[in-house]
Coordinates of C-alpha atoms and ligand atoms in Angstrom, one line a residue:
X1 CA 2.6 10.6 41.7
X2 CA 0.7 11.7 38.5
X3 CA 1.2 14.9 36.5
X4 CA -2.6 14.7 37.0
X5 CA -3.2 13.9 40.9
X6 CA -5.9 16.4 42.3
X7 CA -9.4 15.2 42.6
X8 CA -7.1 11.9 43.5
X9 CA -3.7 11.5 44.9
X10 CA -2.9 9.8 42.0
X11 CA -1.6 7.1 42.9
X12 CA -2.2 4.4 41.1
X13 CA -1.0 0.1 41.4
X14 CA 1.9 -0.9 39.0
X15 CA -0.8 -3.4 37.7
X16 CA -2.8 -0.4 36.1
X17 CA -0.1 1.3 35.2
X18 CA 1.3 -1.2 32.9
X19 CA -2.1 -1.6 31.3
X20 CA -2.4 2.2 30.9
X21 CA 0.7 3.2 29.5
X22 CA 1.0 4.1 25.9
X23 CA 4.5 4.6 25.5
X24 CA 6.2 1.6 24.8
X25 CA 4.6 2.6 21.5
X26 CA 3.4 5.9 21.4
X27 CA 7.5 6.9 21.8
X28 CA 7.5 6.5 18.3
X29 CA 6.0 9.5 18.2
X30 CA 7.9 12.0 19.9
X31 CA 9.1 14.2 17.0
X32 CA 5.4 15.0 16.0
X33 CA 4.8 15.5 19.7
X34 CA 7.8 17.8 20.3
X35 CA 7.2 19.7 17.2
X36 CA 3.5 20.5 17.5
X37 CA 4.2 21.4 21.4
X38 CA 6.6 23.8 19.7
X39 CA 3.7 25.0 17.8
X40 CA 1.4 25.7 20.3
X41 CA 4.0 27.3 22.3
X42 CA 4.2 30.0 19.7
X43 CA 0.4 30.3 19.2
X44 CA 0.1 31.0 23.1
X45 CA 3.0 33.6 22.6
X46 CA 1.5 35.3 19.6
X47 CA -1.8 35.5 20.7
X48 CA -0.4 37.1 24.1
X49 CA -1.5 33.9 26.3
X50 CA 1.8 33.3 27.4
X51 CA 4.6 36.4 27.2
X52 CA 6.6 35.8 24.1
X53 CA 9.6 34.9 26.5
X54 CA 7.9 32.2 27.6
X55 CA 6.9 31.3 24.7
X56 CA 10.7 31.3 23.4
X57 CA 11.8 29.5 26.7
X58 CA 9.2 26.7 25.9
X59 CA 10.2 26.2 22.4
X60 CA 14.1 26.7 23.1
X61 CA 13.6 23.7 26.3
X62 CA 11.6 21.0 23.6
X63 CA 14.6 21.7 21.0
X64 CA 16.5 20.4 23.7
X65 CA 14.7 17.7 24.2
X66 CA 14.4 16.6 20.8
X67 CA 18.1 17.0 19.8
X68 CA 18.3 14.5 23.1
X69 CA 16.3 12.2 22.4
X70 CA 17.7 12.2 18.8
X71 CA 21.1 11.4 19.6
X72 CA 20.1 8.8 22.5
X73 CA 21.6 11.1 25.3
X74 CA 18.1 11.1 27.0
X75 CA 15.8 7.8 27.7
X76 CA 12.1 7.5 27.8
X77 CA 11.4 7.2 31.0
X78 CA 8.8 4.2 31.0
X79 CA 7.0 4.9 34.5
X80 CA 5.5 7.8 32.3
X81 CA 1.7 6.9 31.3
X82 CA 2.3 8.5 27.8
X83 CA 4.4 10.6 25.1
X84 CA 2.5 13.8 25.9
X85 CA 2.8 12.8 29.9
X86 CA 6.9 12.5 29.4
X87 CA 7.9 15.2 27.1
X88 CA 5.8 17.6 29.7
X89 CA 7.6 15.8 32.6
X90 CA 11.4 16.6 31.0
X91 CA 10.3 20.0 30.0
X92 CA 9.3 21.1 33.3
X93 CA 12.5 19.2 35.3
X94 CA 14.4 21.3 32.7
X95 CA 12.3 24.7 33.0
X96 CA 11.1 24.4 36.1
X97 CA 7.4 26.3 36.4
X98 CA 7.1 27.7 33.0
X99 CA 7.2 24.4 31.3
X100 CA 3.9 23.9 33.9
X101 CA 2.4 26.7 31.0
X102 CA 2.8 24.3 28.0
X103 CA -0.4 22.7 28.3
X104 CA -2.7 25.7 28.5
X105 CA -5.7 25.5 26.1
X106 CA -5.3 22.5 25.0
X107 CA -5.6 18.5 26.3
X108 CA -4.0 15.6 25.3
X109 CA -7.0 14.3 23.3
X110 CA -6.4 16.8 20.8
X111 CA -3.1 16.6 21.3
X112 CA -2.8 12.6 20.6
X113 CA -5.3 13.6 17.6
X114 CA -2.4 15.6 16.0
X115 CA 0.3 13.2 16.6
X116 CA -1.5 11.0 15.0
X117 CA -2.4 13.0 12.0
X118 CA 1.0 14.2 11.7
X119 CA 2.8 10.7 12.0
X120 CA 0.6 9.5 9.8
X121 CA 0.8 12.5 6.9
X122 CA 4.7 11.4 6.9
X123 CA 4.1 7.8 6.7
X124 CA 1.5 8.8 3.7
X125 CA 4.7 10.4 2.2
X126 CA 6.9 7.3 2.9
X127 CA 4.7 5.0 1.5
X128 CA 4.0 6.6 -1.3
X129 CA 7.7 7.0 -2.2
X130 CA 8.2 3.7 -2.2
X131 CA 5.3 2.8 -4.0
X132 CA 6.5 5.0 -7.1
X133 CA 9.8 3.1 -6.4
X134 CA 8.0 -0.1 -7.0
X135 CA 6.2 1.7 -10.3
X136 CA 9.7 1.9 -11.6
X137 CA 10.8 -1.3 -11.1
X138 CA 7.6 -2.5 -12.7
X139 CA 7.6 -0.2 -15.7
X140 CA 11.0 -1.4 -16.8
X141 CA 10.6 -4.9 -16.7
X142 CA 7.4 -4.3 -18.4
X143 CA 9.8 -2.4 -21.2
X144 CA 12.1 -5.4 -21.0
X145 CA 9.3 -8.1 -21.8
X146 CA 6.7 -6.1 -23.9
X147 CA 7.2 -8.7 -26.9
X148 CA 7.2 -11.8 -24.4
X149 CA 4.6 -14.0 -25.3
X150 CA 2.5 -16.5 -22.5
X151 CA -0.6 -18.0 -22.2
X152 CA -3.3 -15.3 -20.5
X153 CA -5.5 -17.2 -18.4
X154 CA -9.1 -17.1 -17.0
X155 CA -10.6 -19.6 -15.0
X156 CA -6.9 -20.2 -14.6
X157 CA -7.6 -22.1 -18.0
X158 CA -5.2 -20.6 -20.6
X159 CA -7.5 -18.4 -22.4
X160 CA -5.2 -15.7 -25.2
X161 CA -2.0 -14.9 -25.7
X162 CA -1.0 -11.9 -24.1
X163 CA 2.6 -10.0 -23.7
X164 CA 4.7 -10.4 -20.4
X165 CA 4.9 -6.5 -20.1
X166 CA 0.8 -6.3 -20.3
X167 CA 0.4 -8.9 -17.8
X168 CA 2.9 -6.8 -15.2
X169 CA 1.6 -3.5 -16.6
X170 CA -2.0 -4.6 -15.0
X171 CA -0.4 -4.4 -11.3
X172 CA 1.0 -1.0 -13.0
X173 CA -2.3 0.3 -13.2
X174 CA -3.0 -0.9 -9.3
X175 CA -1.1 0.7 -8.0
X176 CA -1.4 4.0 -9.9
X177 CA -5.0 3.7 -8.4
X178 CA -3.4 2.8 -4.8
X179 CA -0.8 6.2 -5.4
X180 CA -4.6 7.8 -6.7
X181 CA -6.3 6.7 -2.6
X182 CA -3.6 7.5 -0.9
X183 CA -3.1 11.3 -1.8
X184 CA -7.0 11.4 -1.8
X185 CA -6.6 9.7 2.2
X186 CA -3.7 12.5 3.0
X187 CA -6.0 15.5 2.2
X188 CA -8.6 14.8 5.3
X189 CA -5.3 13.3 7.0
X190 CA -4.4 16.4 6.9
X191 CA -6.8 18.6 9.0
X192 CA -5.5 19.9 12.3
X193 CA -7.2 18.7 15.4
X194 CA -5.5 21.0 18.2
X195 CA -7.4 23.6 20.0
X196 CA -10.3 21.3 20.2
X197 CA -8.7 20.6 23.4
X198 CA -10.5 18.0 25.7
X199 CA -13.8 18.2 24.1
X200 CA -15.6 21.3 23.7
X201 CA -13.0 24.0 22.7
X202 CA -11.4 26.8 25.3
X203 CA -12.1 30.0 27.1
X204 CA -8.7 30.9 25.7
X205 CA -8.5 33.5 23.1
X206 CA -6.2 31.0 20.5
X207 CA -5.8 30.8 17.0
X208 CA -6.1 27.4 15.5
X209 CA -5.5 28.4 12.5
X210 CA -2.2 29.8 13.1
X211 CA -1.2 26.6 14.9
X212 CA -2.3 24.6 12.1
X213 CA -0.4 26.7 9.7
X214 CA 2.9 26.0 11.3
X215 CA 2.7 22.6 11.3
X216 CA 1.6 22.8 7.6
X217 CA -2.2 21.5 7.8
X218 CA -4.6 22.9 5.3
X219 CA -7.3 23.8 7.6
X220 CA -8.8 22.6 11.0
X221 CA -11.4 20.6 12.2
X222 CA -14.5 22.6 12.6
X223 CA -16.3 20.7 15.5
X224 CA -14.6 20.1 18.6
X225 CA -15.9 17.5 19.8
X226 CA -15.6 15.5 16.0
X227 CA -11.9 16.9 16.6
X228 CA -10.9 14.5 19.6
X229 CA -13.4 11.8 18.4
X230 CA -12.4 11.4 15.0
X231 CA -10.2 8.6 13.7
X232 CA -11.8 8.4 10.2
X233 CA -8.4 9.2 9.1
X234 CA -6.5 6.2 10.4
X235 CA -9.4 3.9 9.0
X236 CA -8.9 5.6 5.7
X237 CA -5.4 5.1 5.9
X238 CA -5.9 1.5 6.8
X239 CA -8.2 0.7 3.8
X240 CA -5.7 2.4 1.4
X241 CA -3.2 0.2 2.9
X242 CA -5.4 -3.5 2.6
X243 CA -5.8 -2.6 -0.8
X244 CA -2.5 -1.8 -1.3
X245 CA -1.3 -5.4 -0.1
X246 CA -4.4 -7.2 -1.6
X247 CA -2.9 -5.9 -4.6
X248 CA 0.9 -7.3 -3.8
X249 CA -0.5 -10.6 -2.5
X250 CA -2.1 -11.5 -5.8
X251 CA 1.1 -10.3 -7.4
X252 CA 2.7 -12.6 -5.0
X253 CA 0.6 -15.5 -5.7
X254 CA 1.4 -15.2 -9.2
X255 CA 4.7 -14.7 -8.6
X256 CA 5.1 -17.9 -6.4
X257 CA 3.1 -20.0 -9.1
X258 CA 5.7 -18.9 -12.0
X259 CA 8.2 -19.9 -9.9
X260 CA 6.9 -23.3 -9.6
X261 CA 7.9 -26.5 -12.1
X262 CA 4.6 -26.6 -13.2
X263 CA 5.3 -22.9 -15.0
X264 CA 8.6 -22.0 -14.8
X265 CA 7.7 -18.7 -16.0
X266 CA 10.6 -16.7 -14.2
X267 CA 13.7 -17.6 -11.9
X268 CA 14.1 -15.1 -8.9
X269 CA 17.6 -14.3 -7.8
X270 CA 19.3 -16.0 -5.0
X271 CA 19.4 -13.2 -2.9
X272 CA 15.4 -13.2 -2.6
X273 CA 14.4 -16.8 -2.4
X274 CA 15.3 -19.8 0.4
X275 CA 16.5 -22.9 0.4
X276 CA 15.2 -26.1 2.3
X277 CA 16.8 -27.7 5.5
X278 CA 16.1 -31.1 3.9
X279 CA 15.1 -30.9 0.7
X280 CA 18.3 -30.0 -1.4
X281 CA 16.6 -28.9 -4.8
X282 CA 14.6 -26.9 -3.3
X283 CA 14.6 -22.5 -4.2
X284 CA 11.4 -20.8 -2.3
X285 CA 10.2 -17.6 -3.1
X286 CA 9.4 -16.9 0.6
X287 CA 9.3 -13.3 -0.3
X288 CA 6.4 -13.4 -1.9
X289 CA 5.1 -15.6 0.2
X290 CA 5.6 -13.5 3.0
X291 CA 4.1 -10.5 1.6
X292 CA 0.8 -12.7 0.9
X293 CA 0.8 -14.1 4.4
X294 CA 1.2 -10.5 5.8
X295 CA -1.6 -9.3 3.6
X296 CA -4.1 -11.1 6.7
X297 CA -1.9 -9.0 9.4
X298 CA -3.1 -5.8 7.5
X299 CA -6.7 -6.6 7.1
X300 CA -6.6 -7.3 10.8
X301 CA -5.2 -3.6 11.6
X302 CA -8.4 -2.4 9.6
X303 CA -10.6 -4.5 10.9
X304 CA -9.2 -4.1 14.2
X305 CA -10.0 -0.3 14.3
X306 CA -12.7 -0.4 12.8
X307 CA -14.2 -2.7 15.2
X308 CA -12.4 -0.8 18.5
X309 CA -14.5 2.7 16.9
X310 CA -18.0 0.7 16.1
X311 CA -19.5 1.7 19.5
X312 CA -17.8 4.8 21.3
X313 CA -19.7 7.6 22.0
X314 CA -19.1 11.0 21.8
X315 CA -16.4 12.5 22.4
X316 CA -13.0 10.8 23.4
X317 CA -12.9 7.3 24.8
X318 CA -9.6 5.5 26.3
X319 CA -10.7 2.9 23.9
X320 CA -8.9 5.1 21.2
X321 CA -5.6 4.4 22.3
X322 CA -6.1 0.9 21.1
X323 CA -6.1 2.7 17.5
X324 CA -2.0 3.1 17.7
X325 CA -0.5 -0.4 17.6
X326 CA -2.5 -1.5 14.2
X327 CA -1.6 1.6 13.1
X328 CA 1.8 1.1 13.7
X329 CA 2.0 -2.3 12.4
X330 CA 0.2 -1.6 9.3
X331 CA 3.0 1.3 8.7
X332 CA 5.8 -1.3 9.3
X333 CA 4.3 -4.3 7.6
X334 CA 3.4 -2.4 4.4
X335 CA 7.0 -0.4 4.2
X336 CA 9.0 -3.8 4.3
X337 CA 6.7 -5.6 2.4
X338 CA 7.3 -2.8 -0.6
X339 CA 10.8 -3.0 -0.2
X340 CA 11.4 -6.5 -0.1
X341 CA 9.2 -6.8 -3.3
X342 CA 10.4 -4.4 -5.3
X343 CA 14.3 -5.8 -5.0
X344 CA 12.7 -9.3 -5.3
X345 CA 11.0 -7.9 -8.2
X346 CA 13.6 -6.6 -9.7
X347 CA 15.9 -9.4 -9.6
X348 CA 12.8 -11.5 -11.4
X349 CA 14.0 -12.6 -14.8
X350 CA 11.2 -14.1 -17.1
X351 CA 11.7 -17.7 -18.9
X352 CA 10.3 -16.7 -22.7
X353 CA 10.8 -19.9 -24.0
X354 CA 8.9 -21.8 -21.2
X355 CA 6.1 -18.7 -21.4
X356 CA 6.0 -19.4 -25.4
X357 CA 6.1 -22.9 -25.3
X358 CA 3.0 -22.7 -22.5
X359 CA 1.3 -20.1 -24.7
X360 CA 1.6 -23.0 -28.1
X361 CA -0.3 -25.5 -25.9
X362 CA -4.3 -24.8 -25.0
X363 CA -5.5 -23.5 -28.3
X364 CA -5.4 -20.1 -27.0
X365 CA -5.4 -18.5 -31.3
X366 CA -9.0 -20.2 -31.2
X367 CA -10.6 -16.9 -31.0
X368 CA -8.4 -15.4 -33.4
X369 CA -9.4 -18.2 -35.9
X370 CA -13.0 -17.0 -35.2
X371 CA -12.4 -13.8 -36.1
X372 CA -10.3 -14.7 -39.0
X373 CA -13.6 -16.3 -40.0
X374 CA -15.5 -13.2 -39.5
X375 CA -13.4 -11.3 -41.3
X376 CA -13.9 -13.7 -44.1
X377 CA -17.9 -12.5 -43.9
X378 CA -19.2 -15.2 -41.6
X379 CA -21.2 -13.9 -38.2
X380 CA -19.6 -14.6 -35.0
X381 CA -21.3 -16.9 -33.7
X382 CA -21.1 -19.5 -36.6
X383 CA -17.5 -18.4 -37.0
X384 CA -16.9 -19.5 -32.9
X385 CA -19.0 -22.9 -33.7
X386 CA -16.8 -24.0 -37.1
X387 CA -13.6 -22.9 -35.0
X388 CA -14.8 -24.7 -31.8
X389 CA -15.0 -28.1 -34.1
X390 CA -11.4 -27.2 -35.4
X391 CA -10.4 -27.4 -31.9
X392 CA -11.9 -30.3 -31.1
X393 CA -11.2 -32.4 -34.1
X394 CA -6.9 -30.9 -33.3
X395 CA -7.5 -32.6 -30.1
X396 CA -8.6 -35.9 -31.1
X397 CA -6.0 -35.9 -33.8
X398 CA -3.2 -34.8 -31.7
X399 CA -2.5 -31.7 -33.3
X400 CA -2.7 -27.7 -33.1
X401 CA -4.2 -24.8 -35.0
X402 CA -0.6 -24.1 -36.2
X403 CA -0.5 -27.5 -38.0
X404 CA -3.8 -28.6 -39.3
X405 CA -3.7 -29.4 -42.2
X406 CA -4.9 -26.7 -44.9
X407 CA -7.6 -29.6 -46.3
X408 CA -9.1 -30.5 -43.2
X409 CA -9.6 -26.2 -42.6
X410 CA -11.3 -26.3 -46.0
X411 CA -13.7 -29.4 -45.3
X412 CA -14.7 -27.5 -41.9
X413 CA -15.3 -23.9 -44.1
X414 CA -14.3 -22.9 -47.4
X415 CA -14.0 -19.6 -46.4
X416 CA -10.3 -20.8 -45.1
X417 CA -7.5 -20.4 -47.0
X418 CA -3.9 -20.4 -46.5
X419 CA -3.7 -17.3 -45.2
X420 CA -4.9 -18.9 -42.0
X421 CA -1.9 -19.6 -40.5
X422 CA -0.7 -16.2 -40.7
X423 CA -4.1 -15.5 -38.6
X424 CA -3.3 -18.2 -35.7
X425 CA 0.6 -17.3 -35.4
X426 CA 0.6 -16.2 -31.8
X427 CA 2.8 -13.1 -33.0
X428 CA -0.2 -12.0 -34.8
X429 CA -2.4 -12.9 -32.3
X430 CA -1.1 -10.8 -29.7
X431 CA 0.6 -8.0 -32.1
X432 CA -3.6 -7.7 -33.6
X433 CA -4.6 -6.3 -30.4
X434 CA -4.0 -2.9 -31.1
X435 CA -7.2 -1.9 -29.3
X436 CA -6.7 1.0 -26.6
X437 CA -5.6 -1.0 -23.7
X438 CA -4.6 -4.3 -25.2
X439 CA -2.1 -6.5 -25.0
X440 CA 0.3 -5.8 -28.5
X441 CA 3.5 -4.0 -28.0
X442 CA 2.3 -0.7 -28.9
X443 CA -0.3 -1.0 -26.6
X444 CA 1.9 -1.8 -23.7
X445 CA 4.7 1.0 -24.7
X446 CA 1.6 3.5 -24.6
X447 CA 0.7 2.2 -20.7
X448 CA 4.6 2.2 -19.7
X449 CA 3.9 6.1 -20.7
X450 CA 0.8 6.4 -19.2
X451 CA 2.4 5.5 -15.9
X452 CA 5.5 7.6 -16.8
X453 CA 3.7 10.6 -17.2
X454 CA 1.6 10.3 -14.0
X455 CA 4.6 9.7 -12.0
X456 CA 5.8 13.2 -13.3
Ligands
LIG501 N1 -2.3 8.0 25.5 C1 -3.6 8.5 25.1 C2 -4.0 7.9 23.8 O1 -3.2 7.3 23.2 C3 -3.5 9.9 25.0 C4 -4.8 10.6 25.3 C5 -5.2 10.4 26.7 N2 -6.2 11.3 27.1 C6 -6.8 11.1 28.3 N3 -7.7 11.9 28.6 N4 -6.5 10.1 29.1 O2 -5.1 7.9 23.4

């Protein structure tokens, strides 16, 4: 029989229980459940709702419970319909009738409502950690290959030189702005829902802000009814998250293509890529791979939600149980997925000659010929039109900017003297960019400090 047979006898077929239960996941949850029961439990006692002995009693008989469940000693028992449902259950076989006084003025839709909110402050926390881990990581190899030099691309064309720490400073700066959503998510994360209790407050004299001051909230929902209804907070959350991993899938994709003969920009280690079962060269970066693939799983979560909330009216809806598993997932998915790529990542060593070689091929100093030209006094656009026919005219001849001869730069533009050389010389290319956020060393060292100083 139910904890909530009455108007029925509530009884219900194993059929519908199975499809009703929560807790095969919503276990996961039991510390946030314990601990804001604990919570209320003092708010009833202080505000003279329950006697402050039972209030002790109740608090006393879920420290119990927790430091069981913590150490395995007690099982969930699965025939119970949810988390709230079986820490009540134990409380009260352990208590006996004053554990029956836990669930005065409140209901477990505001109750689920703070689980949630507190699970998912702690998984804000978590994430975050290891995102700043991944910032570390990132930053120093960014130190190690500020000077490298490879082809920057557009139109994955090879477009101008740029430095290997600029290029991996970029995802820096991602995921600065992901650290930037996700503290910005865990402020209205942070809002306590209890005491809305099942819809439309209580008779009970409570404090709710009391309540939300234990458990460390920084203020309380101020409608009810939005209280219980609300899972703005978990879409939020997922949003920061798809971002999060659009951002290490296009790392990944990059990652895979430097892997591949065609670049041969970096090696991983061993310990982060795979082997073949029949092809014996073979080293994949399955890693990365991974992390793109399980960029899609993500979105889904997000989309998932966001399609489950699209039509529920008013106030709570058993539809909003469906908000836990791709909530869950996303948690899981995006924690391994920072992990595994920050030790792939950090095992990544960069192949300079194979960068430099690929940055000597594709005329990639043209622009900085042009604006040696301009320097010399001619507009830009004529300067980008002479250079443009240097190009070509390298290309029929089989030859590069580097080695053209000084007589055939002269018959194009008189302008050009020796000195041109000096202009195209990738070093100078990329070591000329000195503008504020561009690719020369001292640019980079100024971004690895950036980042430094907002991790601080
Ligand atoms: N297991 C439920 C959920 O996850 C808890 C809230 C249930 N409330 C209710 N009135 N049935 O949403």
């Amino acid at each position: 029989m139910k904890l909530w047979a009455g108007r029925t006898d509530g009884v219900t077929s194993r059929l519908a229980d199975d499809f009703n239960s929560s807790l095969p996941f919503d276990s996961r949850m039991y510390v946030q459940d314990i601990t804001g029961s604990q919570a209320h439990a003092a708010m009833l006692g202080s505000c003279g709702i329950l006697t402050q002995e039972e209030a002790d009693t109740l608090i006393e008989g879920l420290q119990g419970i927790l430091e069981d469940l913590n150490s395995g000693k007690l099982a969930f028992n699965m025939d119970c319909e949810d988390i709230h449902m079986f820490v009540e259950q134990e409380l009260t076989q352990r208590l006996g009738d004053v554990g029956k006084k836990l669930h005065t003025a409140r209901s477990r839709n505001d109750q689920v409502a703070l689980d949630l909110r507190l699970y998912l402050r702690n998984q804000t926390d978590e994430i975050t950690s290891l995102i700043r881990g991944l910032l570390e990581v990132l930053t120093e190899k960014a130190q190690t290959y500020k000077a490298a030099i490879l082809p920057g691309y557009t139109h994955m064309q090879r477009a101008q030189p740029v430095t290997f720490g600029h290029h991996l400073m970029a995802y820096a700066m991602m995921l600065l702005r992901d650290l930037d959503r996700l503290s910005d998510c865990r402020k209205r994360i942070n809002i306590s829902p209890i005491g809305s209790c099942a819809l439309a407050g209580t008779t009970y004299h409570t404090d709710r802000v009391m309540e939300a001051n234990l458990l460390g909230f920084d203020d309380v929902c101020r409608n009810s009814m939005d209280g219980v209804s609300d899972r703005d907070f978990c879409i939020e959350f997922l949003s920061c998250l798809a971002v999060l991993m659009m951002h290490l899938s296009r790392f990944s994709e990059e990652v895979i293509l430097w892997c591949s003969w065609e670049f041969r920009f970096v090696e991983l280690s061993d310990a982060y890529t795979t082997g073949s079962s029949i092809m014996p060269q073979k080293k994949n970066p399955d890693m990365a791979e991974l992390v793109r693939g399980k960029t899609g799983r993500v979105y889904g979560d997000l989309m998932g939600l966001l399609t489950t909330m699209k039509g529920l009216p008013l106030a709570y809806n058993k539809d909003m149980q469906e908000d836990k598993e791709g909530v869950f997932d996303a948690c899981d998915t995006v924690q391994m997925c920072l992990k595994v790529f920050t030790e792939m990542l950090r095992g990544m060593q960069a192949k300079e000659e194979n960068m430099l070689l690929a940055a000597q091929k594709g005329f990639i100093n043209a622009t900085d010929l042009a604006d040696y030209l301009v320097r010399k006094g001619l507009p830009f656009r004529s300067a980008y039109k002479i250079s443009g026919a240097i190009v070509a005219d390298c290309m029929a001849k089989d030859l590069v900017l580097e080695t053209y001869p000084l007589e055939d730069y002269r018959a194009r533009s008189t302008l050009i003297e020796s000195d041109v050389y000096q202009a195209v010389d990738l070093k100078t290319c990329v070591e000329k960019r000195i503008s504020l956020g561009g690719t020369g060393i001292a640019s980079v060292e100024n971004q690895i400090a950036f980042v430094k100083s907002k991790l601080n």
